[in-house]
């Protein structure tokens, strides 16, 4: 079983430890008793989401071609970012070989989605003795369905919570608004800076009210936004990607 590791450009540039934790975490897993071979195509680059979200999807054609070229031969593609994963699942296409692009889209998984739905992980050796608040990122929750939305009258579930509950010593805090947007939204935080900032401050305040030592999520872009607010507030609370927790010792 070969897994192609796709690392978003902002993770590569700003949070390489998240990429390393994801790699090490995947290398520990087995599917049907067989170890996973993780490969990192070195020619990979941006998924094209920033351009597409700004109305310039036509500029992503070469990125789409490159992605299919880089990841066309692996069994699964795993990414530690819900927003990038959802963009690829829904928008990856090419003019030269669109049938291959469609096939690639079906093999793309966000990290926690892959661990729960494909690996069907039942235990984790990680230890993280801290109070942690979980931010349910919008792309993951409403697009990839990593967790149930609170406004629906349906059985609650959360793939990230399922994994975090396996971590020794970790205590999840209960939030007042567990699935509220952080306000990042990619280019939204640039175009609507004031609204984005206020939403982020509200999200941070919910975690701080309940004593979170760390805020985690399956999407580092949301955490990057919250981290900026925490630093400006000189808060002792830190952000940490879920892969880093699941890979902790």
GROMACS .gro file of C-alpha atoms in nm:
model
  249
    1UNK     CA    1   0.000   0.000   0.000
    2UNK     CA    2   0.156   0.327  -0.115
    3UNK     CA    3   0.049   0.662   0.026
    4UNK     CA    4   0.150   0.985  -0.141
    5UNK     CA    5   0.201   1.258   0.118
    6UNK     CA    6   0.076   1.596  -0.002
    7UNK     CA    7   0.200   1.886   0.209
    8UNK     CA    8   0.030   2.224   0.147
    9UNK     CA    9   0.265   2.505   0.055
   10UNK     CA   10   0.198   2.710   0.371
   11UNK     CA   11   0.272   2.406   0.590
   12UNK     CA   12   0.594   2.346   0.399
   13UNK     CA   13   0.704   2.707   0.442
   14UNK     CA   14   0.581   2.792   0.793
   15UNK     CA   15   0.505   2.469   0.982
   16UNK     CA   16   0.743   2.194   0.862
   17UNK     CA   17   0.708   2.014   1.197
   18UNK     CA   18   0.347   1.936   1.102
   19UNK     CA   19   0.467   1.772   0.781
   20UNK     CA   20   0.725   1.566   0.971
   21UNK     CA   21   0.470   1.458   1.233
   22UNK     CA   22   0.227   1.355   0.958
   23UNK     CA   23   0.494   1.149   0.784
   24UNK     CA   24   0.602   0.973   1.105
   25UNK     CA   25   0.241   0.910   1.207
   26UNK     CA   26   0.156   0.752   0.871
   27UNK     CA   27   0.468   0.536   0.875
   28UNK     CA   28   0.351   0.380   1.205
   29UNK     CA   29   0.021   0.261   1.057
   30UNK     CA   30  -0.077  -0.069   0.898
   31UNK     CA   31  -0.362  -0.162   0.668
   32UNK     CA   32  -0.476  -0.524   0.689
   33UNK     CA   33  -0.157  -0.602   0.879
   34UNK     CA   34   0.067  -0.462   0.607
   35UNK     CA   35   0.289  -0.155   0.661
   36UNK     CA   36   0.223   0.161   0.466
   37UNK     CA   37   0.487   0.287   0.226
   38UNK     CA   38   0.481   0.666   0.233
   39UNK     CA   39   0.627   0.857  -0.061
   40UNK     CA   40   0.677   1.230  -0.098
   41UNK     CA   41   0.673   1.343  -0.462
   42UNK     CA   42   0.933   1.618  -0.468
   43UNK     CA   43   0.776   1.804  -0.758
   44UNK     CA   44   0.456   1.883  -0.572
   45UNK     CA   45   0.350   2.243  -0.523
   46UNK     CA   46   0.041   2.451  -0.435
   47UNK     CA   47  -0.302   2.291  -0.489
   48UNK     CA   48  -0.431   2.614  -0.644
   49UNK     CA   49  -0.691   2.692  -0.379
   50UNK     CA   50  -0.587   3.057  -0.316
   51UNK     CA   51  -0.628   3.146  -0.683
   52UNK     CA   52  -0.954   2.955  -0.720
   53UNK     CA   53  -1.104   3.114  -0.408
   54UNK     CA   54  -1.021   3.458  -0.548
   55UNK     CA   55  -1.201   3.392  -0.877
   56UNK     CA   56  -0.896   3.296  -1.082
   57UNK     CA   57  -0.943   2.922  -1.117
   58UNK     CA   58  -0.831   2.943  -1.480
   59UNK     CA   59  -0.482   3.016  -1.349
   60UNK     CA   60  -0.464   2.679  -1.170
   61UNK     CA   61  -0.451   2.462  -1.483
   62UNK     CA   62  -0.075   2.402  -1.471
   63UNK     CA   63  -0.094   2.326  -1.098
   64UNK     CA   64  -0.369   2.071  -1.164
   65UNK     CA   65  -0.164   1.906  -1.437
   66UNK     CA   66   0.136   1.886  -1.206
   67UNK     CA   67  -0.067   1.739  -0.920
   68UNK     CA   68  -0.202   1.457  -1.137
   69UNK     CA   69   0.147   1.395  -1.272
   70UNK     CA   70   0.297   1.380  -0.922
   71UNK     CA   71   0.028   1.169  -0.751
   72UNK     CA   72  -0.120   0.961  -1.031
   73UNK     CA   73   0.054   0.635  -0.935
   74UNK     CA   74  -0.014   0.606  -0.559
   75UNK     CA   75  -0.295   0.413  -0.390
   76UNK     CA   76  -0.395   0.697  -0.158
   77UNK     CA   77  -0.310   1.065  -0.123
   78UNK     CA   78  -0.310   1.201   0.233
   79UNK     CA   79  -0.298   1.568   0.331
   80UNK     CA   80  -0.289   1.729   0.680
   81UNK     CA   81  -0.519   2.011   0.571
   82UNK     CA   82  -0.895   1.992   0.530
   83UNK     CA   83  -0.926   2.298   0.307
   84UNK     CA   84  -0.664   2.185   0.056
   85UNK     CA   85  -0.808   1.833   0.058
   86UNK     CA   86  -1.161   1.956  -0.011
   87UNK     CA   87  -1.042   2.185  -0.289
   88UNK     CA   88  -0.869   1.896  -0.464
   89UNK     CA   89  -1.160   1.657  -0.410
   90UNK     CA   90  -1.404   1.897  -0.571
   91UNK     CA   91  -1.201   2.100  -0.820
   92UNK     CA   92  -0.908   1.897  -0.951
   93UNK     CA   93  -0.942   1.866  -1.328
   94UNK     CA   94  -0.720   1.880  -1.634
   95UNK     CA   95  -0.769   1.954  -2.001
   96UNK     CA   96  -0.530   1.683  -2.117
   97UNK     CA   97  -0.648   1.385  -1.909
   98UNK     CA   98  -0.951   1.469  -1.702
   99UNK     CA   99  -1.048   1.105  -1.646
  100UNK     CA  100  -0.718   1.057  -1.463
  101UNK     CA  101  -0.783   1.371  -1.260
  102UNK     CA  102  -1.124   1.236  -1.157
  103UNK     CA  103  -0.960   0.909  -1.051
  104UNK     CA  104  -0.702   1.097  -0.845
  105UNK     CA  105  -0.976   1.299  -0.673
  106UNK     CA  106  -1.131   0.978  -0.542
  107UNK     CA  107  -0.804   0.878  -0.372
  108UNK     CA  108  -0.748   1.199  -0.176
  109UNK     CA  109  -0.800   1.194   0.202
  110UNK     CA  110  -0.752   1.440   0.485
  111UNK     CA  111  -0.528   1.291   0.756
  112UNK     CA  112  -0.788   1.219   1.027
  113UNK     CA  113  -1.030   1.094   0.762
  114UNK     CA  114  -0.766   0.850   0.637
  115UNK     CA  115  -0.679   0.726   0.986
  116UNK     CA  116  -1.041   0.658   1.081
  117UNK     CA  117  -1.199   0.553   0.750
  118UNK     CA  118  -0.915   0.368   0.575
  119UNK     CA  119  -0.672   0.256   0.846
  120UNK     CA  120  -0.959   0.213   1.095
  121UNK     CA  121  -0.718   0.291   1.375
  122UNK     CA  122  -0.817   0.152   1.714
  123UNK     CA  123  -0.534   0.265   1.941
  124UNK     CA  124  -0.261   0.528   1.960
  125UNK     CA  125   0.056   0.520   2.171
  126UNK     CA  126   0.075   0.898   2.197
  127UNK     CA  127   0.087   1.085   2.526
  128UNK     CA  128  -0.010   1.452   2.564
  129UNK     CA  129  -0.099   1.545   2.926
  130UNK     CA  130  -0.267   1.880   2.860
  131UNK     CA  131  -0.608   2.046   2.841
  132UNK     CA  132  -0.687   2.081   2.471
  133UNK     CA  133  -0.957   2.269   2.284
  134UNK     CA  134  -1.053   2.133   1.942
  135UNK     CA  135  -1.132   2.378   1.664
  136UNK     CA  136  -1.360   2.213   1.408
  137UNK     CA  137  -1.251   2.379   1.084
  138UNK     CA  138  -1.530   2.465   0.841
  139UNK     CA  139  -1.386   2.287   0.537
  140UNK     CA  140  -1.336   1.969   0.739
  141UNK     CA  141  -1.670   1.977   0.914
  142UNK     CA  142  -1.905   2.103   0.644
  143UNK     CA  143  -1.720   1.989   0.335
  144UNK     CA  144  -1.543   1.665   0.431
  145UNK     CA  145  -1.791   1.575   0.709
  146UNK     CA  146  -1.518   1.502   0.962
  147UNK     CA  147  -1.769   1.586   1.235
  148UNK     CA  148  -2.140   1.644   1.272
  149UNK     CA  149  -2.276   1.998   1.260
  150UNK     CA  150  -2.447   2.101   1.584
  151UNK     CA  151  -2.746   2.259   1.409
  152UNK     CA  152  -2.852   1.922   1.268
  153UNK     CA  153  -3.077   1.690   1.466
  154UNK     CA  154  -2.859   1.387   1.408
  155UNK     CA  155  -2.629   1.151   1.593
  156UNK     CA  156  -2.314   1.346   1.686
  157UNK     CA  157  -1.974   1.222   1.571
  158UNK     CA  158  -1.626   1.362   1.526
  159UNK     CA  159  -1.334   1.182   1.367
  160UNK     CA  160  -1.077   1.417   1.527
  161UNK     CA  161  -1.239   1.366   1.869
  162UNK     CA  162  -1.232   0.990   1.822
  163UNK     CA  163  -0.857   1.007   1.765
  164UNK     CA  164  -0.785   1.257   2.041
  165UNK     CA  165  -0.974   1.041   2.293
  166UNK     CA  166  -0.713   0.770   2.230
  167UNK     CA  167  -0.425   0.995   2.343
  168UNK     CA  168  -0.300   0.919   2.693
  169UNK     CA  169  -0.331   1.209   2.938
  170UNK     CA  170  -0.515   1.443   2.701
  171UNK     CA  171  -0.822   1.623   2.835
  172UNK     CA  172  -1.061   1.780   2.583
  173UNK     CA  173  -1.235   2.095   2.701
  174UNK     CA  174  -1.603   2.159   2.627
  175UNK     CA  175  -1.662   2.474   2.423
  176UNK     CA  176  -1.972   2.694   2.417
  177UNK     CA  177  -1.975   2.699   2.036
  178UNK     CA  178  -1.779   2.392   1.920
  179UNK     CA  179  -1.831   2.435   1.546
  180UNK     CA  180  -1.804   2.812   1.504
  181UNK     CA  181  -1.585   2.948   1.223
  182UNK     CA  182  -1.254   3.106   1.324
  183UNK     CA  183  -1.282   3.374   1.055
  184UNK     CA  184  -0.970   3.285   0.859
  185UNK     CA  185  -1.125   3.176   0.531
  186UNK     CA  186  -0.805   3.207   0.329
  187UNK     CA  187  -0.832   3.527   0.122
  188UNK     CA  188  -1.135   3.630   0.333
  189UNK     CA  189  -0.902   3.736   0.615
  190UNK     CA  190  -0.736   3.978   0.372
  191UNK     CA  191  -1.049   4.113   0.202
  192UNK     CA  192  -1.254   4.137   0.525
  193UNK     CA  193  -0.980   4.195   0.781
  194UNK     CA  194  -1.198   4.347   1.056
  195UNK     CA  195  -1.466   4.077   1.041
  196UNK     CA  196  -1.205   3.803   1.026
  197UNK     CA  197  -1.018   3.944   1.325
  198UNK     CA  198  -1.333   3.972   1.539
  199UNK     CA  199  -1.438   3.615   1.454
  200UNK     CA  200  -1.092   3.490   1.545
  201UNK     CA  201  -1.094   3.674   1.878
  202UNK     CA  202  -1.434   3.524   1.962
  203UNK     CA  203  -1.307   3.177   1.877
  204UNK     CA  204  -0.996   3.220   2.091
  205UNK     CA  205  -1.200   3.356   2.383
  206UNK     CA  206  -1.417   3.043   2.389
  207UNK     CA  207  -1.109   2.822   2.428
  208UNK     CA  208  -0.951   3.047   2.690
  209UNK     CA  209  -1.272   3.062   2.895
  210UNK     CA  210  -1.255   2.686   2.935
  211UNK     CA  211  -0.888   2.669   3.029
  212UNK     CA  212  -0.739   2.526   2.710
  213UNK     CA  213  -0.360   2.503   2.723
  214UNK     CA  214  -0.352   2.416   2.354
  215UNK     CA  215  -0.587   2.468   2.060
  216UNK     CA  216  -0.571   2.195   1.798
  217UNK     CA  217  -0.733   2.135   1.461
  218UNK     CA  218  -0.695   1.928   1.147
  219UNK     CA  219  -0.619   2.243   0.948
  220UNK     CA  220  -0.307   2.448   1.018
  221UNK     CA  221  -0.442   2.749   0.828
  222UNK     CA  222  -0.710   2.805   1.093
  223UNK     CA  223  -0.453   2.753   1.365
  224UNK     CA  224  -0.220   3.004   1.199
  225UNK     CA  225  -0.497   3.263   1.220
  226UNK     CA  226  -0.569   3.183   1.586
  227UNK     CA  227  -0.199   3.176   1.669
  228UNK     CA  228  -0.159   3.533   1.548
  229UNK     CA  229  -0.438   3.647   1.780
  230UNK     CA  230  -0.297   3.454   2.076
  231UNK     CA  231   0.047   3.609   2.026
  232UNK     CA  232  -0.094   3.961   2.006
  233UNK     CA  233  -0.282   3.895   2.328
  234UNK     CA  234   0.040   3.761   2.482
  235UNK     CA  235  -0.150   3.447   2.578
  236UNK     CA  236   0.025   3.139   2.716
  237UNK     CA  237  -0.212   2.915   2.518
  238UNK     CA  238  -0.050   2.762   2.211
  239UNK     CA  239  -0.171   2.604   1.888
  240UNK     CA  240  -0.074   2.256   1.773
  241UNK     CA  241  -0.180   2.051   1.473
  242UNK     CA  242  -0.358   1.726   1.553
  243UNK     CA  243  -0.083   1.528   1.378
  244UNK     CA  244   0.170   1.659   1.630
  245UNK     CA  245  -0.049   1.542   1.918
  246UNK     CA  246  -0.116   1.199   1.767
  247UNK     CA  247   0.259   1.159   1.705
  248UNK     CA  248   0.368   1.282   2.050
  249UNK     CA  249   0.557   1.069   2.303
   0.00000   0.00000   0.00000
